Coordinates of C-alpha atoms in Angstrom, one line a residue:
M28 CA 157.9 109.1 127.7
T29 CA 154.6 107.4 127.1
G30 CA 152.7 110.7 127.5
R31 CA 155.1 112.4 125.1
R32 CA 154.7 109.6 122.5
S33 CA 150.9 109.6 122.7
R34 CA 150.6 113.4 122.4
P35 CA 151.3 113.4 118.6
G36 CA 148.7 110.7 118.1
Q37 CA 146.1 112.7 120.1
V38 CA 146.8 115.8 118.1
G39 CA 146.5 113.8 114.8
R40 CA 143.1 112.4 115.9
L41 CA 142.0 115.9 116.9
V42 CA 143.0 117.3 113.5
F43 CA 141.3 114.5 111.7
Q44 CA 138.0 114.9 113.8
S45 CA 138.1 118.6 113.1
L46 CA 138.5 118.0 109.4
V47 CA 135.6 115.5 109.3
A48 CA 133.4 117.9 111.3
G49 CA 134.3 120.7 108.8
I50 CA 133.4 118.5 105.9
Y51 CA 130.0 117.5 107.4
L52 CA 129.3 121.2 108.2
F53 CA 130.2 122.2 104.6
L54 CA 127.9 119.4 103.2
L55 CA 125.0 120.3 105.5
A56 CA 125.3 124.1 105.1
T57 CA 123.3 124.3 101.9
P58 CA 120.4 122.1 103.0
L59 CA 120.2 123.9 106.3
V60 CA 120.1 127.3 104.6
V61 CA 117.3 126.0 102.4
V62 CA 115.3 124.7 105.4
Y63 CA 115.9 128.0 107.2
Y64 CA 114.7 130.0 104.1
S65 CA 111.5 128.0 103.8
F66 CA 110.3 129.4 107.1
S67 CA 111.3 133.0 106.3
P68 CA 108.5 135.5 106.7
G69 CA 109.7 137.6 103.7
V70 CA 110.9 136.8 100.2
V71 CA 114.4 138.1 101.1
L72 CA 116.7 135.9 103.1
Q73 CA 117.6 137.6 106.4
F74 CA 119.8 136.7 109.3
P75 CA 119.0 136.9 112.2
P76 CA 115.4 136.0 111.4
E77 CA 112.6 138.4 112.1
G78 CA 110.2 135.5 112.6
F79 CA 109.0 132.2 111.2
T80 CA 106.1 131.2 109.1
T81 CA 104.7 128.1 107.4
R82 CA 102.7 130.0 104.7
W83 CA 105.1 128.9 102.0
Y84 CA 104.3 125.3 102.7
L85 CA 100.6 126.1 102.4
N86 CA 101.5 127.9 99.1
V87 CA 103.0 124.6 97.8
W88 CA 99.7 122.9 98.0
A89 CA 98.0 125.9 96.4
E90 CA 100.0 125.5 93.3
P91 CA 98.5 122.7 91.1
R92 CA 101.6 122.2 89.0
L93 CA 103.8 121.7 92.1
V94 CA 101.3 119.2 93.6
S95 CA 100.9 117.4 90.3
G96 CA 104.7 117.3 90.0
I97 CA 105.2 115.8 93.4
W98 CA 102.7 112.9 92.8
T99 CA 104.1 112.3 89.3
S100 CA 107.7 112.2 90.5
V101 CA 106.7 109.8 93.3
L102 CA 104.9 107.6 90.8
V103 CA 107.7 107.6 88.2
A104 CA 110.4 107.0 90.8
G105 CA 108.4 104.2 92.4
V106 CA 107.6 102.4 89.2
T107 CA 111.1 103.0 87.9
T108 CA 112.7 101.6 91.0
A109 CA 110.5 98.5 90.8
G110 CA 111.4 98.0 87.2
A111 CA 115.1 98.5 87.9
L112 CA 115.0 95.8 90.6
L113 CA 113.1 93.3 88.4
V114 CA 115.7 93.8 85.6
G115 CA 118.8 94.7 87.6
V116 CA 119.0 92.0 90.2
P117 CA 118.8 89.0 87.7
A118 CA 121.2 90.8 85.4
A119 CA 123.7 91.4 88.3
Y120 CA 123.4 87.8 89.4
A121 CA 124.1 86.6 85.8
L122 CA 127.1 88.9 85.5
A123 CA 128.5 88.1 88.9
R124 CA 127.9 84.3 88.9
G125 CA 127.9 83.5 85.2
R126 CA 130.9 82.6 83.1
F127 CA 130.1 83.3 79.5
P128 CA 131.7 85.0 76.5
G129 CA 131.1 88.8 76.5
R130 CA 130.4 89.0 80.2
R131 CA 132.7 92.0 80.7
M132 CA 131.3 93.8 77.7
L133 CA 127.7 93.2 78.9
A134 CA 128.6 94.5 82.3
A135 CA 130.1 97.7 80.7
F136 CA 127.0 98.1 78.7
F137 CA 124.7 98.0 81.8
L138 CA 127.0 100.4 83.7
S139 CA 127.7 102.8 80.8
P140 CA 125.0 105.4 81.7
L141 CA 126.9 106.1 84.9
I142 CA 129.8 107.6 82.9
L143 CA 127.8 109.8 80.6
P144 CA 126.7 113.3 81.5
G145 CA 123.0 113.5 82.3
L146 CA 122.2 116.1 79.6
V147 CA 124.1 114.1 76.9
L148 CA 122.3 110.9 77.8
A149 CA 118.9 112.7 77.8
I150 CA 119.6 114.2 74.4
G151 CA 120.6 110.8 73.0
I152 CA 117.5 109.0 74.4
L153 CA 115.3 111.8 73.0
M154 CA 116.9 111.5 69.5
L155 CA 116.5 107.7 69.6
V156 CA 112.8 108.0 70.5
V157 CA 112.0 110.8 68.0
V158 CA 114.2 109.7 65.1
V159 CA 113.9 105.9 65.3
V160 CA 111.1 104.7 67.6
Q161 CA 108.3 107.1 66.7
P162 CA 108.6 106.7 62.9
L163 CA 108.6 102.9 63.3
T164 CA 105.6 102.8 65.6
G165 CA 103.7 105.8 64.3
L166 CA 103.0 106.8 67.8
T167 CA 103.6 110.2 69.5
L168 CA 105.7 109.1 72.5
V169 CA 107.2 112.4 73.8
G170 CA 105.1 113.8 76.6
R171 CA 103.6 110.4 77.6
L172 CA 104.3 108.3 80.7
P173 CA 105.7 105.0 79.2
P174 CA 108.6 106.7 77.4
L175 CA 109.4 108.7 80.5
L176 CA 109.4 105.6 82.6
A177 CA 111.7 103.8 80.1
A178 CA 114.1 106.8 80.0
H179 CA 114.3 106.8 83.8
L180 CA 114.8 103.1 83.9
I181 CA 117.9 103.5 81.7
V182 CA 119.5 105.9 84.2
T183 CA 118.5 104.0 87.3
L184 CA 119.2 100.4 86.2
P185 CA 123.1 100.8 86.5
W186 CA 122.8 101.7 90.2
V187 CA 120.9 98.5 91.0
V188 CA 123.2 96.4 88.9
R189 CA 126.4 97.9 90.5
M190 CA 125.2 97.7 94.1
T191 CA 123.9 94.1 93.7
M192 CA 127.0 93.0 91.9
T193 CA 129.1 94.4 94.7
S194 CA 127.1 92.4 97.3
L195 CA 127.3 89.2 95.2
E196 CA 131.1 89.6 94.8
T197 CA 131.6 90.0 98.6
S198 CA 129.1 87.4 99.7
D199 CA 130.0 83.8 100.5
R200 CA 129.1 81.6 97.6
A201 CA 129.7 78.4 99.6
T202 CA 126.3 78.7 101.4
E203 CA 124.6 78.8 98.0
D204 CA 126.5 75.8 96.8
A205 CA 125.7 74.0 100.0
A206 CA 121.9 74.7 99.5
R207 CA 122.1 73.3 96.0
G208 CA 124.0 70.3 97.3
L209 CA 121.3 69.6 99.8
G210 CA 118.7 69.4 97.1
A211 CA 117.4 73.0 96.7
T212 CA 116.6 74.1 93.3
A213 CA 118.3 77.1 91.7
A214 CA 115.3 79.4 92.5
Q215 CA 115.0 78.1 96.1
A216 CA 118.7 78.7 96.7
F217 CA 118.5 82.2 95.2
F218 CA 115.4 83.3 97.1
L219 CA 116.1 81.6 100.4
V220 CA 119.9 81.9 100.6
T221 CA 121.4 84.3 98.1
L222 CA 118.8 87.1 98.2
P223 CA 118.9 87.5 102.0
A224 CA 122.7 87.6 101.9
I225 CA 122.8 90.4 99.3
R226 CA 119.8 92.3 100.7
P227 CA 121.8 95.4 101.8
G228 CA 123.2 95.8 98.2
V229 CA 119.7 95.4 96.7
V230 CA 118.2 97.9 99.1
A231 CA 121.0 100.4 98.6
G232 CA 120.5 100.1 94.8
A233 CA 116.8 100.7 95.2
I234 CA 117.4 103.8 97.3
F235 CA 119.8 105.2 94.8
A236 CA 117.4 104.4 91.9
F237 CA 114.5 106.1 93.7
I238 CA 116.5 109.2 94.5
V239 CA 118.1 109.5 91.0
S240 CA 114.7 109.1 89.3
F241 CA 112.9 111.5 91.7
G242 CA 115.5 114.3 91.2
N243 CA 116.2 113.8 87.5
F244 CA 115.7 117.0 85.6
A245 CA 117.1 116.5 82.1
L246 CA 115.1 113.5 81.1
S247 CA 112.0 114.9 82.7
L248 CA 112.4 118.2 80.8
F249 CA 112.6 116.5 77.4
F250 CA 109.9 113.8 78.0
A251 CA 107.4 115.8 80.1
S252 CA 104.5 117.8 78.7
G253 CA 102.0 120.4 79.7
R254 CA 99.6 117.7 81.1
M255 CA 102.3 115.6 82.7
T256 CA 105.3 117.1 84.5
T257 CA 107.6 116.0 87.3
L258 CA 108.6 118.0 90.3
P259 CA 112.0 119.2 89.0
V260 CA 110.4 120.6 85.9
A261 CA 107.6 122.1 87.9
I262 CA 110.1 123.8 90.2
F263 CA 111.9 125.1 87.1
E264 CA 108.7 126.6 85.8
Y265 CA 107.8 128.1 89.1
V266 CA 111.2 129.8 89.5
D267 CA 110.8 131.3 86.1
R268 CA 107.6 133.0 87.2
F269 CA 108.0 133.7 90.9
Q270 CA 110.8 134.6 93.4
D271 CA 109.7 133.5 96.9
P272 CA 110.6 130.8 99.4
T273 CA 108.0 128.4 98.0
V274 CA 110.7 126.5 96.2
A275 CA 112.7 126.3 99.4
A276 CA 109.6 124.8 101.1
V277 CA 109.3 122.2 98.3
S278 CA 113.0 121.5 98.6
T279 CA 112.6 121.0 102.3
L280 CA 109.9 118.5 101.7
V281 CA 112.1 116.7 99.2
I282 CA 114.9 116.6 101.8
A283 CA 112.5 115.1 104.3
L284 CA 111.3 112.5 101.8
T285 CA 114.8 111.5 100.8
T286 CA 115.8 111.2 104.5
L287 CA 112.7 109.0 105.1
V288 CA 113.5 106.8 102.1
V289 CA 117.1 106.3 103.3
L290 CA 116.1 105.6 106.9
V291 CA 113.4 103.1 105.9
G292 CA 115.6 101.5 103.3
G293 CA 118.4 101.2 105.9
K294 CA 116.1 99.6 108.4
V295 CA 114.7 97.2 105.8
G296 CA 118.1 96.4 104.2
G297 CA 120.0 96.2 107.5
L298 CA 122.5 98.8 106.2
G299 CA 125.1 99.5 108.8
E300 CA 124.4 96.5 110.9
R301 CA 127.3 94.5 112.2
T302 CA 127.3 90.8 111.5

């Protein structure tokens, strides 16, 4: 009887594990095909392969626009992530711990870019800069680095705020109150008690901010210029002129960079560790 009763449970677990494996395979199929194509000796994707080559990776570094786009995207993503942390963590702390009128409305304001389509948000920011900001300042802002950083900050800030607020809402506030009761100042309690406790959420928000900024195409397309372009725009320009696995090689490098960022961030933030 026991064996008969446990058999449906074993079948259910087997079906569930097969379903999970199928989902993982589906999600990994596209990146694996891109990686495979980046080593293809010809411009046409073939299977089984006739050989492997790394010349497309060498071709990446032979294209000045792609190289410039890589470094510009790393710079923009890094600066944007730092700015999102400097603004988002205090904002999340105020929204999670504070009790003031309009708190819910302010939280919705910070998180509103998450519900807008990227292209619509990019057009709105572009119109704001061109129609309002440029006439008031008399400066040509489109095609320059500061407006590009500001635009990327708008789309990355909600990720830091959301992740940090989640950590704050699930963390134990009693330890912070105990530190204050023992004589610690508000700053000391935050940096020595609260911040270590919410570190996984802060790091997760930083990872999302970096990845979202690095791969953003719409904002970069509107705010980049001939002298300054990000990697997504450079890839778009390259595909318009050439049809070869160089783009697959660039994509493989981006996949490797993203994986490295996630692994390092997980190690620093202690993501996935059991307490």
